mmCIF file of C-alpha atoms in Angstrom:
data_model
loop_
_atom_site.group_PDB
_atom_site.id
_atom_site.type_symbol
_atom_site.label_atom_id
_atom_site.label_comp_id
_atom_site.label_asym_id
_atom_site.label_seq_id
_atom_site.Cartn_x
_atom_site.Cartn_y
_atom_site.Cartn_z
ATOM 1 C CA UNK A 1 -0.569 3.055 18.643
ATOM 2 C CA UNK A 2 -3.439 1.915 16.374
ATOM 3 C CA UNK A 3 -2.409 0.795 12.478
ATOM 4 C CA UNK A 4 -4.053 3.346 10.240
ATOM 5 C CA UNK A 5 -6.465 1.155 7.607
ATOM 6 C CA UNK A 6 -3.779 1.281 4.750
ATOM 7 C CA UNK A 7 -1.747 -0.689 6.985
ATOM 8 C CA UNK A 8 -4.084 -3.222 7.768
ATOM 9 C CA UNK A 9 -4.648 -4.274 3.846
ATOM 10 C CA UNK A 10 -0.915 -3.698 2.776
ATOM 11 C CA UNK A 11 -0.014 -5.961 -0.090
ATOM 12 C CA UNK A 12 2.546 -8.189 0.989
ATOM 13 C CA UNK A 13 1.045 -11.903 -0.129
ATOM 14 C CA UNK A 14 4.120 -12.832 -2.177
ATOM 15 C CA UNK A 15 6.014 -12.125 0.430
ATOM 16 C CA UNK A 16 4.066 -14.404 3.093
ATOM 17 C CA UNK A 17 4.677 -16.859 0.478
ATOM 18 C CA UNK A 18 8.396 -16.772 -0.026
ATOM 19 C CA UNK A 19 9.870 -20.124 -0.543
ATOM 20 C CA UNK A 20 12.869 -20.245 2.120
ATOM 21 C CA UNK A 21 13.677 -24.146 1.390
ATOM 22 C CA UNK A 22 15.835 -23.524 -1.360
ATOM 23 C CA UNK A 23 18.563 -21.407 0.364
ATOM 24 C CA UNK A 24 19.735 -19.822 -2.971
ATOM 25 C CA UNK A 25 16.285 -19.080 -4.572
ATOM 26 C CA UNK A 26 15.434 -17.976 -1.061
ATOM 27 C CA UNK A 27 18.439 -15.285 -0.811
ATOM 28 C CA UNK A 28 18.428 -13.963 -4.557
ATOM 29 C CA UNK A 29 14.821 -13.759 -4.816
ATOM 30 C CA UNK A 30 14.394 -11.849 -1.321
ATOM 31 C CA UNK A 31 14.604 -8.080 -3.065
ATOM 32 C CA UNK A 32 12.272 -9.341 -6.250
ATOM 33 C CA UNK A 33 9.789 -10.157 -3.457
ATOM 34 C CA UNK A 34 10.058 -7.013 -2.042
ATOM 35 C CA UNK A 35 9.781 -5.082 -5.228
ATOM 36 C CA UNK A 36 6.557 -7.166 -6.180
ATOM 37 C CA UNK A 37 5.003 -6.075 -2.767
ATOM 38 C CA UNK A 38 5.909 -2.478 -3.242
ATOM 39 C CA UNK A 39 4.588 -2.685 -6.691
ATOM 40 C CA UNK A 40 1.224 -4.750 -5.701
ATOM 41 C CA UNK A 41 0.664 -2.294 -2.866
ATOM 42 C CA UNK A 42 1.280 1.034 -5.249
ATOM 43 C CA UNK A 43 -1.462 -0.281 -7.624
ATOM 44 C CA UNK A 44 -4.079 -0.599 -4.529
ATOM 45 C CA UNK A 45 -3.202 2.807 -3.498
ATOM 46 C CA UNK A 46 -2.908 4.644 -7.308
ATOM 47 C CA UNK A 47 -6.641 2.875 -7.889
ATOM 48 C CA UNK A 48 -7.964 5.266 -4.802
ATOM 49 C CA UNK A 49 -6.176 8.595 -5.544
ATOM 50 C CA UNK A 50 -9.088 10.446 -5.998
ATOM 51 C CA UNK A 51 -10.857 9.066 -2.618
ATOM 52 C CA UNK A 52 -7.529 10.148 -0.859
ATOM 53 C CA UNK A 53 -7.910 13.885 -2.150
ATOM 54 C CA UNK A 54 -11.645 13.787 -1.144
ATOM 55 C CA UNK A 55 -10.317 12.739 2.490
ATOM 56 C CA UNK A 56 -7.138 15.172 2.567
ATOM 57 C CA UNK A 57 -8.601 18.299 0.990
ATOM 58 C CA UNK A 58 -5.986 20.451 2.998
ATOM 59 C CA UNK A 59 -3.310 18.786 0.954
ATOM 60 C CA UNK A 60 -2.194 19.811 -2.580
ATOM 61 C CA UNK A 61 -3.554 17.245 -4.759
ATOM 62 C CA UNK A 62 -0.555 16.330 -6.372
ATOM 63 C CA UNK A 63 1.174 15.778 -3.196
ATOM 64 C CA UNK A 64 -1.582 13.193 -1.788
ATOM 65 C CA UNK A 65 -0.461 10.139 -3.666
ATOM 66 C CA UNK A 66 3.435 10.225 -3.298
ATOM 67 C CA UNK A 67 2.860 10.737 0.527
ATOM 68 C CA UNK A 68 0.699 7.677 0.363
ATOM 69 C CA UNK A 69 3.186 5.516 -1.331
ATOM 70 C CA UNK A 70 5.837 6.929 1.031
ATOM 71 C CA UNK A 71 3.737 5.767 4.015
ATOM 72 C CA UNK A 72 3.278 2.024 3.114
ATOM 73 C CA UNK A 73 7.362 2.666 1.343
ATOM 74 C CA UNK A 74 8.143 3.130 5.131
ATOM 75 C CA UNK A 75 5.895 0.207 6.298
ATOM 76 C CA UNK A 76 7.454 -2.295 3.828
ATOM 77 C CA UNK A 77 10.854 -1.117 5.233
ATOM 78 C CA UNK A 78 9.884 -1.703 8.929
ATOM 79 C CA UNK A 79 8.758 -5.097 8.192
ATOM 80 C CA UNK A 80 12.054 -5.777 6.360
ATOM 81 C CA UNK A 81 13.893 -4.658 9.154
ATOM 82 C CA UNK A 82 12.086 -6.440 11.672
ATOM 83 C CA UNK A 83 10.304 -3.006 13.686
ATOM 84 C CA UNK A 84 6.950 -3.471 12.140
ATOM 85 C CA UNK A 85 4.313 -2.724 15.234
ATOM 86 C CA UNK A 86 1.664 -4.522 13.324
ATOM 87 C CA UNK A 87 1.150 -8.202 14.096
ATOM 88 C CA UNK A 88 -2.485 -8.880 12.233
ATOM 89 C CA UNK A 89 -4.975 -10.967 13.473
ATOM 90 C CA UNK A 90 -4.775 -15.096 13.298
ATOM 91 C CA UNK A 91 -7.511 -16.866 11.315
ATOM 92 C CA UNK A 92 -9.582 -19.471 11.990
ATOM 93 C CA UNK A 93 -7.265 -22.855 12.838
ATOM 94 C CA UNK A 94 -3.738 -20.794 12.675
ATOM 95 C CA UNK A 95 -1.565 -20.809 15.366
ATOM 96 C CA UNK A 96 0.402 -17.693 14.184
ATOM 97 C CA UNK A 97 -0.715 -14.793 11.690
ATOM 98 C CA UNK A 98 0.321 -14.013 8.536
ATOM 99 C CA UNK A 99 2.508 -11.338 10.008
ATOM 100 C CA UNK A 100 4.084 -13.765 12.329
ATOM 101 C CA UNK A 101 5.078 -16.072 9.220
ATOM 102 C CA UNK A 102 6.467 -13.589 7.341
ATOM 103 C CA UNK A 103 8.673 -12.311 10.184
ATOM 104 C CA UNK A 104 9.969 -15.924 10.854
ATOM 105 C CA UNK A 105 10.271 -16.378 6.990
ATOM 106 C CA UNK A 106 12.435 -13.084 7.106
ATOM 107 C CA UNK A 107 14.794 -14.505 9.757
ATOM 108 C CA UNK A 108 15.482 -17.643 7.951
ATOM 109 C CA UNK A 109 16.414 -15.638 5.025
ATOM 110 C CA UNK A 110 18.639 -13.225 6.775
ATOM 111 C CA UNK A 111 20.115 -15.874 8.724
ATOM 112 C CA UNK A 112 21.154 -17.880 5.373
ATOM 113 C CA UNK A 113 22.428 -14.110 4.257
ATOM 114 C CA UNK A 114 24.381 -13.927 7.846
ATOM 115 C CA UNK A 115 26.050 -17.117 6.870
ATOM 116 C CA UNK A 116 27.510 -15.803 4.161
ATOM 117 C CA UNK A 117 28.699 -11.998 4.933
ATOM 118 C CA UNK A 118 29.743 -12.900 8.631
ATOM 119 C CA UNK A 119 33.377 -14.003 7.980
ATOM 120 C CA UNK A 120 35.628 -11.561 9.166
ATOM 121 C CA UNK A 121 32.607 -9.367 10.466
ATOM 122 C CA UNK A 122 30.897 -11.722 13.391
ATOM 123 C CA UNK A 123 30.878 -8.402 15.717
ATOM 124 C CA UNK A 124 29.640 -6.311 13.558
ATOM 125 C CA UNK A 125 26.856 -8.505 12.394
ATOM 126 C CA UNK A 126 26.081 -9.823 15.543
ATOM 127 C CA UNK A 127 22.961 -12.045 14.708
ATOM 128 C CA UNK A 128 20.858 -10.048 17.728
ATOM 129 C CA UNK A 129 19.102 -13.577 18.888
ATOM 130 C CA UNK A 130 18.098 -14.939 15.264
ATOM 131 C CA UNK A 131 16.851 -11.130 14.443
ATOM 132 C CA UNK A 132 19.735 -9.921 12.402
ATOM 133 C CA UNK A 133 18.469 -6.726 13.218
ATOM 134 C CA UNK A 134 21.859 -5.175 12.121
ATOM 135 C CA UNK A 135 22.189 -7.088 8.583
ATOM 136 C CA UNK A 136 18.317 -6.335 8.032
ATOM 137 C CA UNK A 137 19.199 -2.808 8.250
ATOM 138 C CA UNK A 138 22.022 -2.668 5.660
ATOM 139 C CA UNK A 139 19.841 -4.615 3.527
ATOM 140 C CA UNK A 140 17.020 -2.038 3.338
ATOM 141 C CA UNK A 141 19.708 0.959 3.161
ATOM 142 C CA UNK A 142 21.602 -0.600 0.127
ATOM 143 C CA UNK A 143 17.863 -1.744 -1.889
ATOM 144 C CA UNK A 144 15.700 0.965 -0.787
ATOM 145 C CA UNK A 145 16.007 2.711 -4.221
ATOM 146 C CA UNK A 146 15.160 -0.311 -5.847
ATOM 147 C CA UNK A 147 11.992 -0.653 -4.057
ATOM 148 C CA UNK A 148 11.126 2.798 -4.114
ATOM 149 C CA UNK A 149 11.248 2.416 -8.419
ATOM 150 C CA UNK A 150 8.909 -0.528 -8.074
ATOM 151 C CA UNK A 151 6.442 1.146 -5.929
ATOM 152 C CA UNK A 152 6.308 4.134 -8.561
ATOM 153 C CA UNK A 153 6.519 2.147 -11.504
ATOM 154 C CA UNK A 154 4.188 4.265 -13.406
ATOM 155 C CA UNK A 155 3.493 2.395 -17.066
ATOM 156 C CA UNK A 156 0.272 3.869 -17.126
ATOM 157 C CA UNK A 157 1.258 7.405 -16.872
ATOM 158 C CA UNK A 158 -0.729 7.902 -13.219
ATOM 159 C CA UNK A 159 1.694 9.420 -11.453
ATOM 160 C CA UNK A 160 2.870 11.729 -14.134
ATOM 161 C CA UNK A 161 2.141 14.900 -11.823
ATOM 162 C CA UNK A 162 2.563 13.378 -8.668
ATOM 163 C CA UNK A 163 5.195 15.326 -6.553
ATOM 164 C CA UNK A 164 6.665 14.908 -2.847
ATOM 165 C CA UNK A 165 5.619 17.953 -0.320
ATOM 166 C CA UNK A 166 9.084 18.557 0.832
ATOM 167 C CA UNK A 167 11.713 19.739 -1.085
ATOM 168 C CA UNK A 168 14.270 16.461 -0.155
ATOM 169 C CA UNK A 169 16.143 16.024 -3.678
ATOM 170 C CA UNK A 170 19.732 17.207 -4.019
ATOM 171 C CA UNK A 171 20.315 18.077 -0.801
ATOM 172 C CA UNK A 172 24.116 18.952 -0.342
ATOM 173 C CA UNK A 173 25.784 17.963 3.096
ATOM 174 C CA UNK A 174 26.898 21.988 3.760
ATOM 175 C CA UNK A 175 23.339 23.390 2.809
ATOM 176 C CA UNK A 176 20.033 21.932 3.392
ATOM 177 C CA UNK A 177 18.298 24.652 1.670
ATOM 178 C CA UNK A 178 19.604 23.608 -1.723
ATOM 179 C CA UNK A 179 16.670 20.566 -1.506
ATOM 180 C CA UNK A 180 14.328 20.475 -4.729
ATOM 181 C CA UNK A 181 10.720 18.693 -4.959
ATOM 182 C CA UNK A 182 10.402 15.479 -6.713
ATOM 183 C CA UNK A 183 8.023 16.770 -9.442
ATOM 184 C CA UNK A 184 7.554 13.825 -11.662
ATOM 185 C CA UNK A 185 6.549 10.232 -10.778
ATOM 186 C CA UNK A 186 7.243 11.021 -6.780
ATOM 187 C CA UNK A 187 10.901 10.427 -8.026
ATOM 188 C CA UNK A 188 13.849 12.775 -7.724
ATOM 189 C CA UNK A 189 16.193 13.557 -10.582
ATOM 190 C CA UNK A 190 18.535 10.530 -11.308
ATOM 191 C CA UNK A 191 21.032 13.006 -12.087
ATOM 192 C CA UNK A 192 22.224 14.708 -8.377
ATOM 193 C CA UNK A 193 23.378 17.969 -8.247
ATOM 194 C CA UNK A 194 26.003 19.606 -5.741
ATOM 195 C CA UNK A 195 27.982 17.497 -3.083
ATOM 196 C CA UNK A 196 27.330 14.255 -1.174
ATOM 197 C CA UNK A 197 24.224 13.883 0.406
ATOM 198 C CA UNK A 198 23.665 13.641 4.106
ATOM 199 C CA UNK A 199 23.697 10.836 6.429
ATOM 200 C CA UNK A 200 20.621 8.628 5.485
ATOM 201 C CA UNK A 201 19.998 10.152 2.025
ATOM 202 C CA UNK A 202 22.599 8.187 -0.118
ATOM 203 C CA UNK A 203 19.730 6.993 -2.629
ATOM 204 C CA UNK A 204 18.307 10.564 -2.423
ATOM 205 C CA UNK A 205 18.695 11.220 -5.865
ATOM 206 C CA UNK A 206 15.967 8.957 -6.605
ATOM 207 C CA UNK A 207 14.176 8.415 -3.167
ATOM 208 C CA UNK A 208 12.688 11.926 -2.177
ATOM 209 C CA UNK A 209 10.988 10.435 1.307
ATOM 210 C CA UNK A 210 12.884 9.930 4.725
ATOM 211 C CA UNK A 211 9.728 8.572 6.467
ATOM 212 C CA UNK A 212 11.338 5.044 6.769
ATOM 213 C CA UNK A 213 13.894 6.750 9.294
ATOM 214 C CA UNK A 214 10.750 8.087 11.268
ATOM 215 C CA UNK A 215 9.490 5.373 13.977
ATOM 216 C CA UNK A 216 6.444 4.098 12.502
ATOM 217 C CA UNK A 217 4.060 4.770 15.467
ATOM 218 C CA UNK A 218 5.157 8.345 15.054
ATOM 219 C CA UNK A 219 4.043 8.031 11.595
ATOM 220 C CA UNK A 220 0.822 6.313 12.002
ATOM 221 C CA UNK A 221 0.163 8.992 14.696
ATOM 222 C CA UNK A 222 0.534 11.896 11.855
ATOM 223 C CA UNK A 223 -1.483 9.642 9.573
ATOM 224 C CA UNK A 224 -4.039 9.419 12.100
ATOM 225 C CA UNK A 225 -3.958 13.220 12.628
#
């Protein structure tokens, strides 16, 4: 699948420059760096809101921005989990792309985290040949709500009327029809109603999207379409 233009320019520069030499700093700053990348990406997209609404006239205007943010959110999740299909281009004089450099740093950081959490859980957190896929998946699941908050931080009130197109908020395990729309700032209410959320929606009280659970190539096909 060809990466959409939005992915080609995803704002992850600060993640590429992460310091992996200081063990403690690298582990604890990972969430900060991912959240900063999400916030920078959101600011770059929000500035093009009017352009997106012209480009996708069949969409209800208040839905478009949240959808674009959800797509970048999912791509950031794929980068963190080592699933990103886009590998970038090598700059002149470089032997690696920035994407390769970022993946190498993420492996190093998750390797340090792996050493701390494998006591008594060696089988569960197999290192997957140095890729740490399971650990990275769990890290994303635990922190996706925080990343979404960073992505939708809206000090300028530019997302005050932004809605997500699917009624995914407050879905109960027993009845999916109970879902409601995220109607403000691309966020669900932080006061969920009903019973426990279904599998894969532990943070759905804030995060309205499930794009990060959809394979990247399918999301890209849909985005190109």
